[in-house]
Coordinates of C-alpha atoms in Angstrom, one line a residue:
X269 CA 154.0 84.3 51.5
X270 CA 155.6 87.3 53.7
X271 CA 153.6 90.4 52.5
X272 CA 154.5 94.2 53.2
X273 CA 151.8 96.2 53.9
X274 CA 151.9 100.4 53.3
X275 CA 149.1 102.5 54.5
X276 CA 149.1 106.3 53.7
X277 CA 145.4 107.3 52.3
X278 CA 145.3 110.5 55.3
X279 CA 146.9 110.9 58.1
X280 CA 148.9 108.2 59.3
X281 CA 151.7 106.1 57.9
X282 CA 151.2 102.3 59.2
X283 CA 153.7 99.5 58.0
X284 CA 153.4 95.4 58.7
X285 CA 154.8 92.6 57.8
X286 CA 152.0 89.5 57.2
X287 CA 152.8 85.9 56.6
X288 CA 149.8 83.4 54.8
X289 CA 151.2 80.8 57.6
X290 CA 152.1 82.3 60.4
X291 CA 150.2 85.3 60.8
X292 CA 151.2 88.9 61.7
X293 CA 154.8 89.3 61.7
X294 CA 155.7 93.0 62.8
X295 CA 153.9 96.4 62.2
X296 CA 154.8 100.1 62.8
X297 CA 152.6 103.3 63.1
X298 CA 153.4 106.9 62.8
X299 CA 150.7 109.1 63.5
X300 CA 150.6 112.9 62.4
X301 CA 148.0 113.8 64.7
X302 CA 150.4 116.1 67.1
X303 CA 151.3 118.0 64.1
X304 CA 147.5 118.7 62.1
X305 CA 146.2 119.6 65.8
X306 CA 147.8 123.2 65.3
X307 CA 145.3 123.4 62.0
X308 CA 142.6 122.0 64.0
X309 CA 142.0 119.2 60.9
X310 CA 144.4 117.3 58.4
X311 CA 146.0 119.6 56.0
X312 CA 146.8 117.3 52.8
X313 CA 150.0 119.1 51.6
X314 CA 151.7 117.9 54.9
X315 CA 150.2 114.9 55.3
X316 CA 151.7 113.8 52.3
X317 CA 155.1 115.3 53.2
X318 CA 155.1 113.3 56.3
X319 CA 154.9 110.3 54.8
X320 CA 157.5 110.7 52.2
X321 CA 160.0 111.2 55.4
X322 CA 158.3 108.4 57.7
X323 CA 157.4 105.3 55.0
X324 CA 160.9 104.3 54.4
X325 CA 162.4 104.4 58.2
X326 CA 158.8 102.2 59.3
X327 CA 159.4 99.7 56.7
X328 CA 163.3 99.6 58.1
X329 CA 162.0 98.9 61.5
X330 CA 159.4 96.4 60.9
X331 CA 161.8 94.8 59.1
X332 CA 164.3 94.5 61.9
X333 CA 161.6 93.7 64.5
X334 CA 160.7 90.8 62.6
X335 CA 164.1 89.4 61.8
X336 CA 164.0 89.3 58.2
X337 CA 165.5 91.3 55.2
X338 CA 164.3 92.9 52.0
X339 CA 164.9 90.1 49.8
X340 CA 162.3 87.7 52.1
X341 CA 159.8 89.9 51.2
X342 CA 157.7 87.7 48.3
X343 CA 154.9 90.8 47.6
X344 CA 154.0 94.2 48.5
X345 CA 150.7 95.6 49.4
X346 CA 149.3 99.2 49.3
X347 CA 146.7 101.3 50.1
X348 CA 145.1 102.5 46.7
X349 CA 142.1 104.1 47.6
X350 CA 139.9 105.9 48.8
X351 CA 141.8 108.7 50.5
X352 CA 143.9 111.9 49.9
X353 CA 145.6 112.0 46.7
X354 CA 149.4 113.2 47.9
X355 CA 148.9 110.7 50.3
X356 CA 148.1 107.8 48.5
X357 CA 150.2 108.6 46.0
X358 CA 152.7 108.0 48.7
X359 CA 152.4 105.1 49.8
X360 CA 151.6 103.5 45.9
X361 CA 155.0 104.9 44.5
X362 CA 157.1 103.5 47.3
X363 CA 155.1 100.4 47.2
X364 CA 155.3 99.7 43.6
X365 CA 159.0 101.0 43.3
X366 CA 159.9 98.5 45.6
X367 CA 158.1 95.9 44.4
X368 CA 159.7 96.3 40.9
X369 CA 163.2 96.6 42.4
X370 CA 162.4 93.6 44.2
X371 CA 160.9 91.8 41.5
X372 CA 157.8 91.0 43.4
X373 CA 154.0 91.3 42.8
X374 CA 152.3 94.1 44.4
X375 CA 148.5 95.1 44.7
X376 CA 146.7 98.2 45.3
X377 CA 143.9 97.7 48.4
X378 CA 140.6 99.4 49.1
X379 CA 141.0 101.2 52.5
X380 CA 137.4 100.0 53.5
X381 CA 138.3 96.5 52.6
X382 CA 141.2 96.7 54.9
X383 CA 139.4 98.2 57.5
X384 CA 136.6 95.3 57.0
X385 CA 138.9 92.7 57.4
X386 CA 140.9 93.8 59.9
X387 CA 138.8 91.3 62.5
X388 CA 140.3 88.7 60.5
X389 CA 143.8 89.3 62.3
X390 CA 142.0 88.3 65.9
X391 CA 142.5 84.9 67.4
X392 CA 138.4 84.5 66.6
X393 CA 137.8 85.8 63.4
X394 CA 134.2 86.3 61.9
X395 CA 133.3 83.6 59.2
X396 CA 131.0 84.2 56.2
X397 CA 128.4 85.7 55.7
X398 CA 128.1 88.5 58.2
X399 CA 126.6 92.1 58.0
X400 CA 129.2 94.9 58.5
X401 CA 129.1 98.2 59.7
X402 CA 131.8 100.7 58.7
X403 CA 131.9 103.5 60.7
X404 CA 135.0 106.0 60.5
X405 CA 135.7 109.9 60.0
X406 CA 134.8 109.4 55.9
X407 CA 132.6 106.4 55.9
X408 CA 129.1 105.0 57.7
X409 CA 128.4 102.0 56.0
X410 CA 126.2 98.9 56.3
X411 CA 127.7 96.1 54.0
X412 CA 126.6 92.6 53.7
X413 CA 129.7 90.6 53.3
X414 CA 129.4 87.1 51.4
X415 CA 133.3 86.8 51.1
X416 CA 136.0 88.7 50.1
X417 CA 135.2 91.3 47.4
X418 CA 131.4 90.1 47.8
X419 CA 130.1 93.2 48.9
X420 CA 126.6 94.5 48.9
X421 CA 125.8 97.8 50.3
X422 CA 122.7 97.9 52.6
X423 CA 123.3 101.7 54.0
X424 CA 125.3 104.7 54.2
X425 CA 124.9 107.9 55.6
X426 CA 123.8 110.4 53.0
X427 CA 125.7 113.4 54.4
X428 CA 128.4 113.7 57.0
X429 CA 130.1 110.2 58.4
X430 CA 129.5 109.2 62.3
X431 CA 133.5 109.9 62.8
X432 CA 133.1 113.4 60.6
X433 CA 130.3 114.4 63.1
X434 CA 131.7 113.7 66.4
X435 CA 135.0 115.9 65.2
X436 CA 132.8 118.8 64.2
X437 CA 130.8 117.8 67.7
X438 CA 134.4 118.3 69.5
X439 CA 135.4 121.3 67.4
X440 CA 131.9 123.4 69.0
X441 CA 132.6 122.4 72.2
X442 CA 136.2 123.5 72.0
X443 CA 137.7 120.0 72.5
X444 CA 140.7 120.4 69.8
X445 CA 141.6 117.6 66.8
X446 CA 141.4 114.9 66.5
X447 CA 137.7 115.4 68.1
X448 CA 136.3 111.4 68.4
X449 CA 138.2 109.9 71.5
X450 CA 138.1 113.5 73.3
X451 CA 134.2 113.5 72.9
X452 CA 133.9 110.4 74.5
X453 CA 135.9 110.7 77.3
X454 CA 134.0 113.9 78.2
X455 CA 130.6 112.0 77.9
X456 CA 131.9 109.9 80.6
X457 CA 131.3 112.6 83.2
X458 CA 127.9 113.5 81.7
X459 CA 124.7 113.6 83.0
X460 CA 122.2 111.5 81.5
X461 CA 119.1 112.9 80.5
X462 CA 120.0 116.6 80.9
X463 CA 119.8 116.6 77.1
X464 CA 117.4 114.6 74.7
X465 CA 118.7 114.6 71.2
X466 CA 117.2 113.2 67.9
X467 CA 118.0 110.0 66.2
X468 CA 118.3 110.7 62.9
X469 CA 116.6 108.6 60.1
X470 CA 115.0 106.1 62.4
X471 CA 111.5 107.2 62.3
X472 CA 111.5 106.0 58.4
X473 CA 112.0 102.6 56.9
X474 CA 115.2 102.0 55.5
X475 CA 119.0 102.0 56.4
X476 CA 120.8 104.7 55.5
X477 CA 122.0 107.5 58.4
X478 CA 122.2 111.3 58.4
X479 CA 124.2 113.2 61.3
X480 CA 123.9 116.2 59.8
X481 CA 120.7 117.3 61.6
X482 CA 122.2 115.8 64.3
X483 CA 125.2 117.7 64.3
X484 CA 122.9 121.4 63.4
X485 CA 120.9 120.3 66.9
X486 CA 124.4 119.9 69.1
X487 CA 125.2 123.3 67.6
X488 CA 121.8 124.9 69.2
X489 CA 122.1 123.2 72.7
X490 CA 125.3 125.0 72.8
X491 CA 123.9 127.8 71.6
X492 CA 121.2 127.5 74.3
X493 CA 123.4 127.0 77.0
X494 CA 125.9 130.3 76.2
X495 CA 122.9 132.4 76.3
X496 CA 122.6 131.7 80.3
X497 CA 126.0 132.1 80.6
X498 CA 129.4 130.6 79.5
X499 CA 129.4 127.4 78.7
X500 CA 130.7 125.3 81.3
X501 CA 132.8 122.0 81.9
X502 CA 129.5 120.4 82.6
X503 CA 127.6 121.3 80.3
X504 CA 129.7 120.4 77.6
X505 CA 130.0 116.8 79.3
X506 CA 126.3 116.5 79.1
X507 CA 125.9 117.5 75.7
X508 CA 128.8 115.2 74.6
X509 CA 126.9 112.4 76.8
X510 CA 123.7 112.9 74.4
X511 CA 125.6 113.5 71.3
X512 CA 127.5 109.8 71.8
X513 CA 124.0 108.6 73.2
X514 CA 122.3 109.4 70.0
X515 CA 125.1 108.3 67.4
X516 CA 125.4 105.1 69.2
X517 CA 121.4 104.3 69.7
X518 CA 121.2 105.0 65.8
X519 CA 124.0 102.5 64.5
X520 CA 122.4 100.3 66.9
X521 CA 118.8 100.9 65.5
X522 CA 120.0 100.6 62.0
X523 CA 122.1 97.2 62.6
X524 CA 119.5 95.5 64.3
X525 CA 116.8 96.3 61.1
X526 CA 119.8 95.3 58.7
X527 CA 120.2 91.7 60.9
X528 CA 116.7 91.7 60.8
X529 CA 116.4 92.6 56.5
X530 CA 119.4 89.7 55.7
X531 CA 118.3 87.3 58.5
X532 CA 122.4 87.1 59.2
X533 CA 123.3 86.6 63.4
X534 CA 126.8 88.1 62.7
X535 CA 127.7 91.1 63.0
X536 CA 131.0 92.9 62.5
X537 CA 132.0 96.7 63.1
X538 CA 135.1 98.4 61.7
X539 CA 137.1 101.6 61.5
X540 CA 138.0 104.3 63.7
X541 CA 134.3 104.4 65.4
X542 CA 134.4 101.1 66.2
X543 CA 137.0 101.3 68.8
X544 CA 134.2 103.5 71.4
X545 CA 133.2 101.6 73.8
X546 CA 130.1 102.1 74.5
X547 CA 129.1 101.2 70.7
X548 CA 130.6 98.1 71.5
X549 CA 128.9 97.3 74.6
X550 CA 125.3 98.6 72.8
X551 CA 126.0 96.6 69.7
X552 CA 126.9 93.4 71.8
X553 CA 124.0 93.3 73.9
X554 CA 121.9 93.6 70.5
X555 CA 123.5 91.3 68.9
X556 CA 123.0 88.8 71.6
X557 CA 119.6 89.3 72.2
X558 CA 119.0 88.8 68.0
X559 CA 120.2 85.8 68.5
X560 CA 124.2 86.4 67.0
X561 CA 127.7 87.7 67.8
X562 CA 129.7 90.7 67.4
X563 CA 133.3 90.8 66.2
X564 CA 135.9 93.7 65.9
X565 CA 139.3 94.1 65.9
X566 CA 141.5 95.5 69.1
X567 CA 141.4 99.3 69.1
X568 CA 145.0 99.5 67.7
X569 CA 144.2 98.0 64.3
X570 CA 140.4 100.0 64.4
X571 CA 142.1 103.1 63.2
X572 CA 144.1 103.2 59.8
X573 CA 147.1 100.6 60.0
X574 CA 149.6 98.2 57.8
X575 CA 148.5 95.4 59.1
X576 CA 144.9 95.4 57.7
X577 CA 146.3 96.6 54.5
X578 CA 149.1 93.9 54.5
X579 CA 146.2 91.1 55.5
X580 CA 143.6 92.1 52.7
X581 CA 146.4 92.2 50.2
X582 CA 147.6 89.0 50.9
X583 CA 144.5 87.4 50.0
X584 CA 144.1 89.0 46.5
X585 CA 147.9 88.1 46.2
X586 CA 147.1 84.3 46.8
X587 CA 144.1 84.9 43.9
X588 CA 146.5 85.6 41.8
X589 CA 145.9 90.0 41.8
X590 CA 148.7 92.3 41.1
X591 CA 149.5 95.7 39.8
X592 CA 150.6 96.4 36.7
X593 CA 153.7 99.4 36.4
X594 CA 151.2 101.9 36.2
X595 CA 150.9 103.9 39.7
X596 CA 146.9 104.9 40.0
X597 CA 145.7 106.1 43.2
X598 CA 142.2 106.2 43.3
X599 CA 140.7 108.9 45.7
X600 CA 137.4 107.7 45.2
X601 CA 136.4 104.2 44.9
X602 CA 133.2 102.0 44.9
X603 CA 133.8 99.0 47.2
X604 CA 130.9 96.9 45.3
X605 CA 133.3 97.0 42.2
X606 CA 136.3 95.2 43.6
X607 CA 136.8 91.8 41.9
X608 CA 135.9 88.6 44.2
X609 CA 138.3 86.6 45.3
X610 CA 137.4 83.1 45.7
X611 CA 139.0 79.5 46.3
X612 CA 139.3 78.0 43.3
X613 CA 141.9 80.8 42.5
X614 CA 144.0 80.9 45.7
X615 CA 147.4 80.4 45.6
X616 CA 147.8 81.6 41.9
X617 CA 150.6 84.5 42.1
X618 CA 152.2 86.0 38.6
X619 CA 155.2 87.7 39.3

């Protein structure tokens, strides 16, 4: 089964081609980063103008990068939710449009489903059960993950997301949008120790996060160090240093407690987040030294793409899941209530 995959839920329109035998065919990304950076943050009207303009031209070249035409397309897969509304809206018209033209199934995907199985498109892909960790600019989440659409939620931060606090984090220290990768590149030059900032939520059993407080305290240090002066190019590396020092040490506490809780040795991260490196280098040590693994996917498909959305769809497609006419977006959307998909049903596709 050759699936096309559309994501649009924010900022970035991401098209691929997936095939249930041989893998990922072809995928395309156009991101609209260059042009929100003026606004300093996504601006929703024109992200979904963007992607009315780039879906269409992305699904064109995939297409022709993969060597096949519109008619060897047997489903199409979208992102449904959660996200902006314009946007989604988006990529689920063109999706199921095209589908119906085609005469094809389609199926609506949970963005946080894609992003958790985007590992699956590595050479070694996690097996089941593992614990998951979300972490993007709209989601920190710990998930147990029993199979697909088997979801229990362990965590999640109760206020802003780990992504959502290093862009506010780059915005006070007058790094520009979008505010993650910048942060951390600073933080290379920093000087540890300078700073010692809190780690949120650890002190206290349980495993949700908060990086609000954490964010509040990064606001004071800079505070601090303008009233001695203006704020200089190192300081701001060392407060970026103990920003990324205390984000990191917290998913890392809060993992290791949820491996602990489940008694699971595998360990996956996903989303935006999960492409820092030195998360990945703290989370792989503790993995090892629990006794497990660590799995992720390469940075390109960490961030929002068509290839995780194509992959994820696929395998409700092969359950037999599809879309009805009806285009419904859903901005906001409970990953626990997505339906399971299991063997016994593979294979079973209704046109």
């Amino acid at each position: 089964m050759i699936v096309l995959g559309i994501e649009t839920s924010c900022d970035e329109s991401g098209i691929a081609l997936y095939d249930s035998q041989k893998g990922l065919m072809a995928d395309a990304l156009y991101s609209q980063i260059e042009m929100h950076t003026e606004y300093g943050g996504v601006v929703p009207e024109l992200a979904s103008r963007d992607h009315i303009q780039r879906v269409l031209p992305l699904i064109n070249q995939v297409l022709e990068k993969a060597g096949i035409t519109r008619k060897e397309i047997d489903a199409v897969a979208y992102t449904k939710g959660p996200g902006l509304i314009g946007a989604l809206m988006v990529g689920a018209c063109i999706g199921r449009s095209m589908a119906w033209a085609l005469g094809v199934p389609s199926v609506g995907v949970h963005h946080m489903e894609g992003h958790l199985l985007a590992p699956m498109l590595e050479e070694n892909p996690p097996e089941f059960p593992f614990l998951a960790l979300l972490v993007s600019g709209g989601h920190t989440q710990l998930v147990r993950v029993d199979g697909i659409g088997q979801y229990e939620l362990l965590g999640e931060s109760v206020d802003d997301a780990a992504g959502e606090a290093f862009d506010k984090v780059a915005a006070m220290l007058e790094l520009g949008y979008p505010g993650g990768p910048k942060v951390s590149k600073l933080a290379q030059s920093g000087t540890e120790g300078r700073f010692r900032f809190p780690r949120p939520m650890c002190d206290r059993p349980g495993l949700d996060f908060s990086f609000s407080g954490l964010k509040t305290f990064t606001l004071n240090t800079v505070a601090a160090c303008k009233k001695e002066g203006d704020l200089t190019e190192q300081d701001r590396a060392d407060i970026a240093w103990a920003f990324e020092d205390a984000v990191v040490d917290t998913l890392a506490l809060k993992c290791r407690r949820a491996l602990r809780q489940t008694g699971l040795k595998q360990l996956v991260i996903a989303g935006g987040v999960s492409a820092n490196r030195r998360l990945r280098h703290q989370l792989e040590a503790m993995a090892v030294k629990e006794g497990g693994s660590l799995r992720y996917a390469r940075p390109e498909f960490c961030t929002d793409n068509g290839a995780m959305i194509a992959y994820a769809g696929c395998q409700r497609l092969l359950a037999g899941q599809n879309e009805p006419l009806e285009v419904a977006p859903m901005p906001r959307w409970n990953m626990e209530t997505l339906e399971a998909v299991n063997s016994e049903s593979e294979g079973k596709v209704n046109g």
